PDB file of C-alpha atoms in Angstrom:
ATOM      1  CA  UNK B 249      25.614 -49.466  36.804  1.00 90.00           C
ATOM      2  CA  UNK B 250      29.531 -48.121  36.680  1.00 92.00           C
ATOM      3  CA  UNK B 251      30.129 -45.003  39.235  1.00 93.00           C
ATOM      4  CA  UNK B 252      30.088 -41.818  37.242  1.00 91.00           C
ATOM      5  CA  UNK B 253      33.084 -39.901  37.607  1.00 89.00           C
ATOM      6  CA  UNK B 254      30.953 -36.507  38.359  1.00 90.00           C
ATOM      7  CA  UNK B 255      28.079 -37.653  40.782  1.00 88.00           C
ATOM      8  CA  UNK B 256      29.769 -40.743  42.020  1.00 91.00           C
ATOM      9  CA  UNK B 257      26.644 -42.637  42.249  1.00 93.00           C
ATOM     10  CA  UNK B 258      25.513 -45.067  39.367  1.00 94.00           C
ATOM     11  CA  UNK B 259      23.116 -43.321  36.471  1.00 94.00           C
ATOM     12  CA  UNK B 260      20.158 -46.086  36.612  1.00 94.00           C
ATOM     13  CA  UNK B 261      20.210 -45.910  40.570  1.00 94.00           C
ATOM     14  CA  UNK B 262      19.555 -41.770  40.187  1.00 93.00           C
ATOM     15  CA  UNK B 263      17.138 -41.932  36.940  1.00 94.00           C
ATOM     16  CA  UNK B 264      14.966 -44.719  38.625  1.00 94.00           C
ATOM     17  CA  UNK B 265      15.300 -43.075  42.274  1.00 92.00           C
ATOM     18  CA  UNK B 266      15.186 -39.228  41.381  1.00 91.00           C
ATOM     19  CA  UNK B 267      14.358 -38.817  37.522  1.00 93.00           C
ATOM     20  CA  UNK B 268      11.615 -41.040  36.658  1.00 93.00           C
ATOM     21  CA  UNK B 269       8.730 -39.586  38.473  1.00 92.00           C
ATOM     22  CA  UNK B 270       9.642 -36.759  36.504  1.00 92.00           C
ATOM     23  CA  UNK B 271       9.013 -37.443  32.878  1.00 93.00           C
ATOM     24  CA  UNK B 272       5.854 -37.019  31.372  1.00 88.00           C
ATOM     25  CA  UNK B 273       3.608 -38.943  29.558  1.00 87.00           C
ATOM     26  CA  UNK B 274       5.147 -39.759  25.940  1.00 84.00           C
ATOM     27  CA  UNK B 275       1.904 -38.154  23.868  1.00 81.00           C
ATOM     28  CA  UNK B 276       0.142 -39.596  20.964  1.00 84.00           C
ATOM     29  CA  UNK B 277       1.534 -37.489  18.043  1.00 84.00           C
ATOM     30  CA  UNK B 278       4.442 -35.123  18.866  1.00 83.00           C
ATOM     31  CA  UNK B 279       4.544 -31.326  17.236  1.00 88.00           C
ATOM     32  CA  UNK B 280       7.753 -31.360  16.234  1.00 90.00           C
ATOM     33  CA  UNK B 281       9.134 -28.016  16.306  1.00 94.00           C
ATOM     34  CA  UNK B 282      10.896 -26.115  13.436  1.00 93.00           C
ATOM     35  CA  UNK B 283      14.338 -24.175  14.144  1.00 96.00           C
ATOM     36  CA  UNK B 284      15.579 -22.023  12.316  1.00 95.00           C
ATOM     37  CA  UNK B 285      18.106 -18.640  12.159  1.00 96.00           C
ATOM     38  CA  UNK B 286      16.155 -15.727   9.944  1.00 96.00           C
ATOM     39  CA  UNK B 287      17.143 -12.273   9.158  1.00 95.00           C
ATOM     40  CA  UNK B 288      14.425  -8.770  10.064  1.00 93.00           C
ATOM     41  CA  UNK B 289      14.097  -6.978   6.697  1.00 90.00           C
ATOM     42  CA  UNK B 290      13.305  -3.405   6.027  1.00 83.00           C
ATOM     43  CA  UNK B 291       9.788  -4.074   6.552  1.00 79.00           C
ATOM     44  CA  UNK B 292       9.900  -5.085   9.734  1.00 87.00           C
ATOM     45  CA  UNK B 293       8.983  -8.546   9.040  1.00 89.00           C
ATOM     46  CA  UNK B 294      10.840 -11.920   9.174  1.00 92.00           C
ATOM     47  CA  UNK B 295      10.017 -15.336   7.238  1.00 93.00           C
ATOM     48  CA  UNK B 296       9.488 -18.231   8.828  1.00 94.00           C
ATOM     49  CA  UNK B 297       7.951 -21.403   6.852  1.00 91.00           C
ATOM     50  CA  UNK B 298       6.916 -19.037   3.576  1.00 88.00           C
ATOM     51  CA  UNK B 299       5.080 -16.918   6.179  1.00 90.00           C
ATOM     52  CA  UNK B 300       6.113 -13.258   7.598  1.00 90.00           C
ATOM     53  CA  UNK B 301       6.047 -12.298  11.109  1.00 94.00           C
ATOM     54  CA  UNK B 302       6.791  -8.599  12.315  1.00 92.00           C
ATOM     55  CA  UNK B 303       9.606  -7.516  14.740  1.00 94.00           C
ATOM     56  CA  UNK B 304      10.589  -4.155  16.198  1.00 93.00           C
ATOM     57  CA  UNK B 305      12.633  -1.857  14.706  1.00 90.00           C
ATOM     58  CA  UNK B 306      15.654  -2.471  17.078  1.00 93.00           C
ATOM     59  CA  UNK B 307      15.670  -5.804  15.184  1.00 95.00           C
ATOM     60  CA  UNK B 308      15.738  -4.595  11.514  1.00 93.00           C
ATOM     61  CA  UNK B 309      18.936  -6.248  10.004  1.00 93.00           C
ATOM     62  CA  UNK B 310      19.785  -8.595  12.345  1.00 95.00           C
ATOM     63  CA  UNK B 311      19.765 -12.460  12.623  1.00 96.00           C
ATOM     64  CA  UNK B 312      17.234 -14.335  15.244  1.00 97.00           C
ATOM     65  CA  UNK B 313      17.130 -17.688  15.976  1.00 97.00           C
ATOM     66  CA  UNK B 314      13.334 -19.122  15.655  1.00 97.00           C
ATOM     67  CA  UNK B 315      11.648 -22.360  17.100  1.00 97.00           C
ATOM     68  CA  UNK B 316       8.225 -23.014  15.013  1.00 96.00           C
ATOM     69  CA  UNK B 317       5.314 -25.687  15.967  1.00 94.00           C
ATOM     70  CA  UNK B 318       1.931 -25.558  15.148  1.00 92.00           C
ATOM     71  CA  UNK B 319       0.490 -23.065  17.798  1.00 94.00           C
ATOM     72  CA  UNK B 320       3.578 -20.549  17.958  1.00 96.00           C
ATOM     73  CA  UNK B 321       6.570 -18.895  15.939  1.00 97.00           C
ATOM     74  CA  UNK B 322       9.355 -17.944  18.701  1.00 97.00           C
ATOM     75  CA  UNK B 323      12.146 -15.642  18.362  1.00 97.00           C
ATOM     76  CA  UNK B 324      15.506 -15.522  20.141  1.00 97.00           C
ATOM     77  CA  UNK B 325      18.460 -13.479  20.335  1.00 96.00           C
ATOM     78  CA  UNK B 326      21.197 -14.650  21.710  1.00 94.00           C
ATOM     79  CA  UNK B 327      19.115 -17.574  23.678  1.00 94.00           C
ATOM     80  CA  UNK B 328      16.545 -14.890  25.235  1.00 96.00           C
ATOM     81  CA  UNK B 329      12.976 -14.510  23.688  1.00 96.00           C
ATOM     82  CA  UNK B 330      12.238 -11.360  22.093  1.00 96.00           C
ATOM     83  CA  UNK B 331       8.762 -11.949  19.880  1.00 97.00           C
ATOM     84  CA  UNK B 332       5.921 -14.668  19.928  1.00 97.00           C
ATOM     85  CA  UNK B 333       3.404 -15.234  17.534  1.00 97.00           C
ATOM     86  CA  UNK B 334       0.909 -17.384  16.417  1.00 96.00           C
ATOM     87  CA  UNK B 335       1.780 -19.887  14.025  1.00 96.00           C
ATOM     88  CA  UNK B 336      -0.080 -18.906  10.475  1.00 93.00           C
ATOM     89  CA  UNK B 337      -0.164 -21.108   7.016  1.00 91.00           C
ATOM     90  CA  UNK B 338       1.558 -20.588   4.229  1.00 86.00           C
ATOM     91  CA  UNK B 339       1.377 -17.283   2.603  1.00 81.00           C
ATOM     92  CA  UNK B 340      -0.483 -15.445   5.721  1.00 84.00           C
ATOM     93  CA  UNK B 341       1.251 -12.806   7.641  1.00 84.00           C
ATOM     94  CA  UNK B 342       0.695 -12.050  11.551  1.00 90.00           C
ATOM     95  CA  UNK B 343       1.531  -8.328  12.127  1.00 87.00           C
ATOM     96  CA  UNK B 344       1.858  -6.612  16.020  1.00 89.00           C
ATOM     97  CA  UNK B 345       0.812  -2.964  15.811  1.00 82.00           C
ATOM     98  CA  UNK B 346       3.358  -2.095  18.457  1.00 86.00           C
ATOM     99  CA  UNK B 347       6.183  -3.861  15.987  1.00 87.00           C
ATOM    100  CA  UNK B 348       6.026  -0.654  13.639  1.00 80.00           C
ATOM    101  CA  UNK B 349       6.473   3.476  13.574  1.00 78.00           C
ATOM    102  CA  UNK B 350       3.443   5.114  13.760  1.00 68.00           C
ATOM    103  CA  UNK B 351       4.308   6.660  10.178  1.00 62.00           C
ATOM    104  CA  UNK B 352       4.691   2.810   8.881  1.00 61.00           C
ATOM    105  CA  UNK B 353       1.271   0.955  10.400  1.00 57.00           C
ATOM    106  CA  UNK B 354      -0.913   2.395   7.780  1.00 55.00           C
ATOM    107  CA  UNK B 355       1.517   0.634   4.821  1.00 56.00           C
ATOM    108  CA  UNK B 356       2.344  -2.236   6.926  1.00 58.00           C
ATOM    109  CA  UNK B 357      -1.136  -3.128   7.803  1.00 58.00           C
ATOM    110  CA  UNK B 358      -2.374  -2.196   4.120  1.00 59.00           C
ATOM    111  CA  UNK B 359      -4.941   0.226   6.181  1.00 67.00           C
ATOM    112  CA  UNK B 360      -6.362   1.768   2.941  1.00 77.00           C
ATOM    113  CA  UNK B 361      -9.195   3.763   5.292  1.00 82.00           C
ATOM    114  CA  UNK B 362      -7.012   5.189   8.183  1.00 80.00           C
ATOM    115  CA  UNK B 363      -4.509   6.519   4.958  1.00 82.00           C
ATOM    116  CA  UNK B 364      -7.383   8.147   3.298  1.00 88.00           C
ATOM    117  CA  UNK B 365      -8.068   9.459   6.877  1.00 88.00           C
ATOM    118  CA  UNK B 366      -4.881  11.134   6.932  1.00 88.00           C
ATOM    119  CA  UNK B 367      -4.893  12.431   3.480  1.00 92.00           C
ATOM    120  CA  UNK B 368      -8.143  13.905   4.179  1.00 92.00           C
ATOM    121  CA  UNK B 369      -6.700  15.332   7.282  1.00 92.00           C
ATOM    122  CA  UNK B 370      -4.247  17.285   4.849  1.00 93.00           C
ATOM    123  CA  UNK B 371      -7.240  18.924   3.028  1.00 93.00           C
ATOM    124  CA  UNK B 372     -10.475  17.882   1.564  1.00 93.00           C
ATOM    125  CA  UNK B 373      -9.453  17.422  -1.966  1.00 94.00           C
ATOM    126  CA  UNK B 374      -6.282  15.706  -0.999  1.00 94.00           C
ATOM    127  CA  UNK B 375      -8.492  12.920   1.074  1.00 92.00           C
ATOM    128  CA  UNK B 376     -10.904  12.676  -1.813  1.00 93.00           C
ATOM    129  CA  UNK B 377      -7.616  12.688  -4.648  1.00 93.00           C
ATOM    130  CA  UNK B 378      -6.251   9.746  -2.635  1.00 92.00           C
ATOM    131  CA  UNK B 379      -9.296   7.959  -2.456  1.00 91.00           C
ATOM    132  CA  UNK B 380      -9.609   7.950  -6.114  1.00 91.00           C
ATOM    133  CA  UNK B 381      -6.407   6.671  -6.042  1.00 91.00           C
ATOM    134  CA  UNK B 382      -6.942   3.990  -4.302  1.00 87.00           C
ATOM    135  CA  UNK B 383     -10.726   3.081  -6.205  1.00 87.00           C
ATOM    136  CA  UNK B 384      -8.871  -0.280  -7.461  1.00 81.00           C
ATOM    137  CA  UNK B 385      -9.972  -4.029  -6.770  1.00 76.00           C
ATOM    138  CA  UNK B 386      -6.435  -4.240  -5.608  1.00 72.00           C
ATOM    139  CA  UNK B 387      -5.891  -0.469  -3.409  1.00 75.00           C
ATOM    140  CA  UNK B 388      -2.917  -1.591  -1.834  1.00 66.00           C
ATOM    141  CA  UNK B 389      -0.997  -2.080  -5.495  1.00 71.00           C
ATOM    142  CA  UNK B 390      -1.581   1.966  -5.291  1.00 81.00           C
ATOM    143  CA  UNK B 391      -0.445   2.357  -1.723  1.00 79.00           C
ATOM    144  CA  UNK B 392       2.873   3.778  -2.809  1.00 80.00           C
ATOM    145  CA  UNK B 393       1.404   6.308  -5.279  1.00 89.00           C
ATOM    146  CA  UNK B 394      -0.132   7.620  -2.000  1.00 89.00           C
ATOM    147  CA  UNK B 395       2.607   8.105   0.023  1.00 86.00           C
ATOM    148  CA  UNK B 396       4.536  10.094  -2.965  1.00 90.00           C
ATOM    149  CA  UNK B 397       0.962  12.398  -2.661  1.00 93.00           C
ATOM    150  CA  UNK B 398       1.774  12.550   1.600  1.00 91.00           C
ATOM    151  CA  UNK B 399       5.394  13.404   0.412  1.00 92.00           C
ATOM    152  CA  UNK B 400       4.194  16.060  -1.594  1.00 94.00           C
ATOM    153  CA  UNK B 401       2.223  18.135   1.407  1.00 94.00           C
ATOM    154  CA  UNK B 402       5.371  17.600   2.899  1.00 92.00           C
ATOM    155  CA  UNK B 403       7.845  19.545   0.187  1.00 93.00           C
ATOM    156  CA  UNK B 404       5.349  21.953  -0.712  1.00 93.00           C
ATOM    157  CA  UNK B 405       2.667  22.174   1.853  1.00 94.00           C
ATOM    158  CA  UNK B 406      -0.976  21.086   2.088  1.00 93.00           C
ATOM    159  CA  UNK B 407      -2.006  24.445   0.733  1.00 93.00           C
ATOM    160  CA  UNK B 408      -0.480  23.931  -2.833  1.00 93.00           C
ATOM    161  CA  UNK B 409      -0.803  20.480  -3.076  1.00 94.00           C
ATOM    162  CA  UNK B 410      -4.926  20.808  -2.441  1.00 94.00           C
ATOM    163  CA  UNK B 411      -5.040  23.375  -4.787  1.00 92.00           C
ATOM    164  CA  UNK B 412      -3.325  20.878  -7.768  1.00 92.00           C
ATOM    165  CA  UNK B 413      -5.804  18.217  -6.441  1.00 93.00           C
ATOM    166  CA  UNK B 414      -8.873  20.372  -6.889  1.00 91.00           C
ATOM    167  CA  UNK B 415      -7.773  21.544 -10.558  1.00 90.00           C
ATOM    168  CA  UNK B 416      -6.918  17.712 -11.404  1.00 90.00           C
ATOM    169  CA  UNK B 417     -10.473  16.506  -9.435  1.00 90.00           C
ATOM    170  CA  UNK B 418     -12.068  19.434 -11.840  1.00 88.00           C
ATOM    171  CA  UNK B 419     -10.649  17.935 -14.732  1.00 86.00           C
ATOM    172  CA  UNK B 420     -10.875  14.623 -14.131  1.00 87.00           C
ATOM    173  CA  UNK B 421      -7.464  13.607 -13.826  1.00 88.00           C
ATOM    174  CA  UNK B 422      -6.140  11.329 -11.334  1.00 90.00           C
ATOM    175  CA  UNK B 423      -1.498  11.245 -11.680  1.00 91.00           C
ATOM    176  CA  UNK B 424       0.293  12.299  -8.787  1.00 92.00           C
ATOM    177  CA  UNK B 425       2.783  12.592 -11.335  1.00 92.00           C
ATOM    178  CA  UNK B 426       0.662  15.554 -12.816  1.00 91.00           C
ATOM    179  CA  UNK B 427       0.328  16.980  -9.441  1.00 93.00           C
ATOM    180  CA  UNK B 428       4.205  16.818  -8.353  1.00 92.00           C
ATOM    181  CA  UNK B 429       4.803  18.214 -12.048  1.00 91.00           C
ATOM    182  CA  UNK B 430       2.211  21.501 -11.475  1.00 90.00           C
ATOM    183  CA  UNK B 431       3.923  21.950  -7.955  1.00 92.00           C
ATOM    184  CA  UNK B 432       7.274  21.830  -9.735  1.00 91.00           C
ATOM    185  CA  UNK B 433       6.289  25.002 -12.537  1.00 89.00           C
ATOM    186  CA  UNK B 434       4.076  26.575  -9.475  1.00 89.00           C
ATOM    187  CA  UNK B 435       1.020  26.246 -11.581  1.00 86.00           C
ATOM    188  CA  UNK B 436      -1.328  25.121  -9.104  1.00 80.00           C
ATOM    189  CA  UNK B 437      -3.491  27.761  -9.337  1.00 78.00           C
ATOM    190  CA  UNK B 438      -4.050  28.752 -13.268  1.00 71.00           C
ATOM    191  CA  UNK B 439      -6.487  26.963 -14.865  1.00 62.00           C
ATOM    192  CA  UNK B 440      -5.172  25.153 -18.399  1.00 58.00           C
ATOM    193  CA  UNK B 441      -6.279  26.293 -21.565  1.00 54.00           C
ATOM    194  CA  UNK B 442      -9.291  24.577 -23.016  1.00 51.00           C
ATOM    195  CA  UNK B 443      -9.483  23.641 -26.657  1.00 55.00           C
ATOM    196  CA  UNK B 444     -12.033  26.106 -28.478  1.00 54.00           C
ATOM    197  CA  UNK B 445     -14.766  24.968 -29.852  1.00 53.00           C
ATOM    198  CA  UNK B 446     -15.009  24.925 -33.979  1.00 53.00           C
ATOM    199  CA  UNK B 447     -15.988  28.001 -35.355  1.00 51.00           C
ATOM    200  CA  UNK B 448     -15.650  30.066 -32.405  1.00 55.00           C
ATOM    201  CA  UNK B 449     -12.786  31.879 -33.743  1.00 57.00           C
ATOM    202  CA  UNK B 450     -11.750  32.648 -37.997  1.00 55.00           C
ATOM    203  CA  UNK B 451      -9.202  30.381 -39.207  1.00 57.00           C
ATOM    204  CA  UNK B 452      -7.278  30.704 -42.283  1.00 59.00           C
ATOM    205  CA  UNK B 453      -9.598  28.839 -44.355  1.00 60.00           C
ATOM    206  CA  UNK B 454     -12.865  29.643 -42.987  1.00 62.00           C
ATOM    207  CA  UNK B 455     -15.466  30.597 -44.787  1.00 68.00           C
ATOM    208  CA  UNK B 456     -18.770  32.913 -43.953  1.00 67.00           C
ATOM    209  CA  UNK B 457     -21.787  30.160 -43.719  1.00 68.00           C
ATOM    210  CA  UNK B 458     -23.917  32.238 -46.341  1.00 69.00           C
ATOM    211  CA  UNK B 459     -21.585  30.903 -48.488  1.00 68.00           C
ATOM    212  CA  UNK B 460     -23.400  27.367 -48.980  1.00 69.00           C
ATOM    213  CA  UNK B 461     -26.482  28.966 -49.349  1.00 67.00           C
ATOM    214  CA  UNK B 462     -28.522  27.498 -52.392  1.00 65.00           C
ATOM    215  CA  UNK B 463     -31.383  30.319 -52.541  1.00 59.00           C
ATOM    216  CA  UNK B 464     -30.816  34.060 -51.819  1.00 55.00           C
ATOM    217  CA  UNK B 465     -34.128  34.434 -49.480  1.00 52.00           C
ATOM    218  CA  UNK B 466     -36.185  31.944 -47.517  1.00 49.00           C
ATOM    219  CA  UNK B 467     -39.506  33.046 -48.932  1.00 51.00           C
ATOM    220  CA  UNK B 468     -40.803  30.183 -51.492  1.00 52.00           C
ATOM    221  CA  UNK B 469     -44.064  29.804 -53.302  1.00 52.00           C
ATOM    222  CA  UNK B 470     -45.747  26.877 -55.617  1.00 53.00           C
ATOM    223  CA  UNK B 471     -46.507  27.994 -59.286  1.00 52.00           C
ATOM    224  CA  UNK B 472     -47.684  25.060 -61.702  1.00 54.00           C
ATOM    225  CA  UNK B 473     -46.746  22.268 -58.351  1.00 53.00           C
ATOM    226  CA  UNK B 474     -43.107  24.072 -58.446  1.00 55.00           C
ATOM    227  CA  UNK B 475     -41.396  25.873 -55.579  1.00 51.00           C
ATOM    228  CA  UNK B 476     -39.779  29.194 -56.520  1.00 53.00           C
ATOM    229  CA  UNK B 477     -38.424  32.014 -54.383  1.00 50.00           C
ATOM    230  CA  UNK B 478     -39.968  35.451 -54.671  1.00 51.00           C
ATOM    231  CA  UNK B 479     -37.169  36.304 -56.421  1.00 50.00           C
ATOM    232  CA  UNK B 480     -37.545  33.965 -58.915  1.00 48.00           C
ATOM    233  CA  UNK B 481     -34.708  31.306 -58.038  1.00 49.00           C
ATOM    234  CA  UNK B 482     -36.012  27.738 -57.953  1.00 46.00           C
TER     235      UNK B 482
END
């Protein structure tokens, strides 16, 4: 009931005359609200509550302040709001298109069928190399192994590269390690030698197959319930 120095009128007169009507109703459980000061990592993503939430690039490496209830995640800088997202549970991830490059959505969004897409735009044997790549219960463990192929059409040029991935498709082997190393040596385009089969050329210790004969001719006959050749060998 004093007089308050800075509105010279007493506080309980102006809360029960001006304030009161004002307040809301008190409600039956109250979301309390989570703040917090994160940092935007490489990935374009921030953690919030074991959870990661995507920012724009302009925010990679710096420090937001975040308020987090049960419907919404919301990030300040500097007291103004930049992001909003819905709140997920532990472990999920909540991931705005918009946040990211055009170059990064693919990875970002673990888009295994748009990145095949665009390896396939490259050249057909490149799209169907990176899909085999990616033929895993887990394809986005191999994501990275596809980006090194993307790299690849970059340094050398989709020509080349679908070239190496037609000669590894043809012999059935799937290493973009074997592909970077044929683009390296520029031998892309000569097929490997096979292994010969035995006996197709003389080694040093071959010998003619007449050699394990056991009769001299084929022609046999039956004297006294024997078989002897016409030549007499039995």
């Amino acid at each position: 009931m004093r007089i308050h120095g800075t509105t010279c009128a007493r506080p309980r007169e102006v809360f029960e005359d001006s304030e009161l009507s004002a307040l809301l109703t008190v409600p039956a459980v109250y979301d309390i609200p989570v703040f917090n000061d994160v940092k935007v990592h490489r990935d374009f993503h921030a953690e919030v509550g074991r959870s990661l939430y995507s920012l724009p690039q302009q925010w990679i490496g710096s420090s937001l302040s975040v308020r987090a209830d049960t419907e919404l995640v919301k990030f300040y800088h500097r007291g103004t709001l930049v992001k909003i997202h819905p709140r997920q549970p532990a472990g999920g991830r909540s991931t705005d298109r918009s946040d990211l490059p055009e170059h990064k959505t693919d990875y970002a969004l673990r888009d295994v069928t748009s990145l095949i897409k665009t390896c396939a735009g490259h050249g057909r044997c490149i799209g169907i190399y990176a899909e085999r790549i990616l033929d895993d219960a887990l394809p986005w463990t191999r994501i990275r192994s596809v980006y090194r192929l993307q790299m690849l059409v970059r340094r050398y040029g989709a020509e080349r590269v679908e070239q190496a991935c037609s000669l590894s498709l043809d012999l059935d082997v799937v290493s973009v390690t074997k592909i970077a190393s044929m683009l390296e040596r520029a031998t892309e385009k000569a097929a490997p030698a096979l292994p010969k089969a035995v006996g197709q050329a003389s080694t040093r210790f071959s010998r003619d197959p007449s050699e394990f004969r056991s009769t001299t001719t084929s022609s046999l006959s039956i004297v006294d319930g024997a078989a002897v050749s016409s030549e007499g060998n039995s």
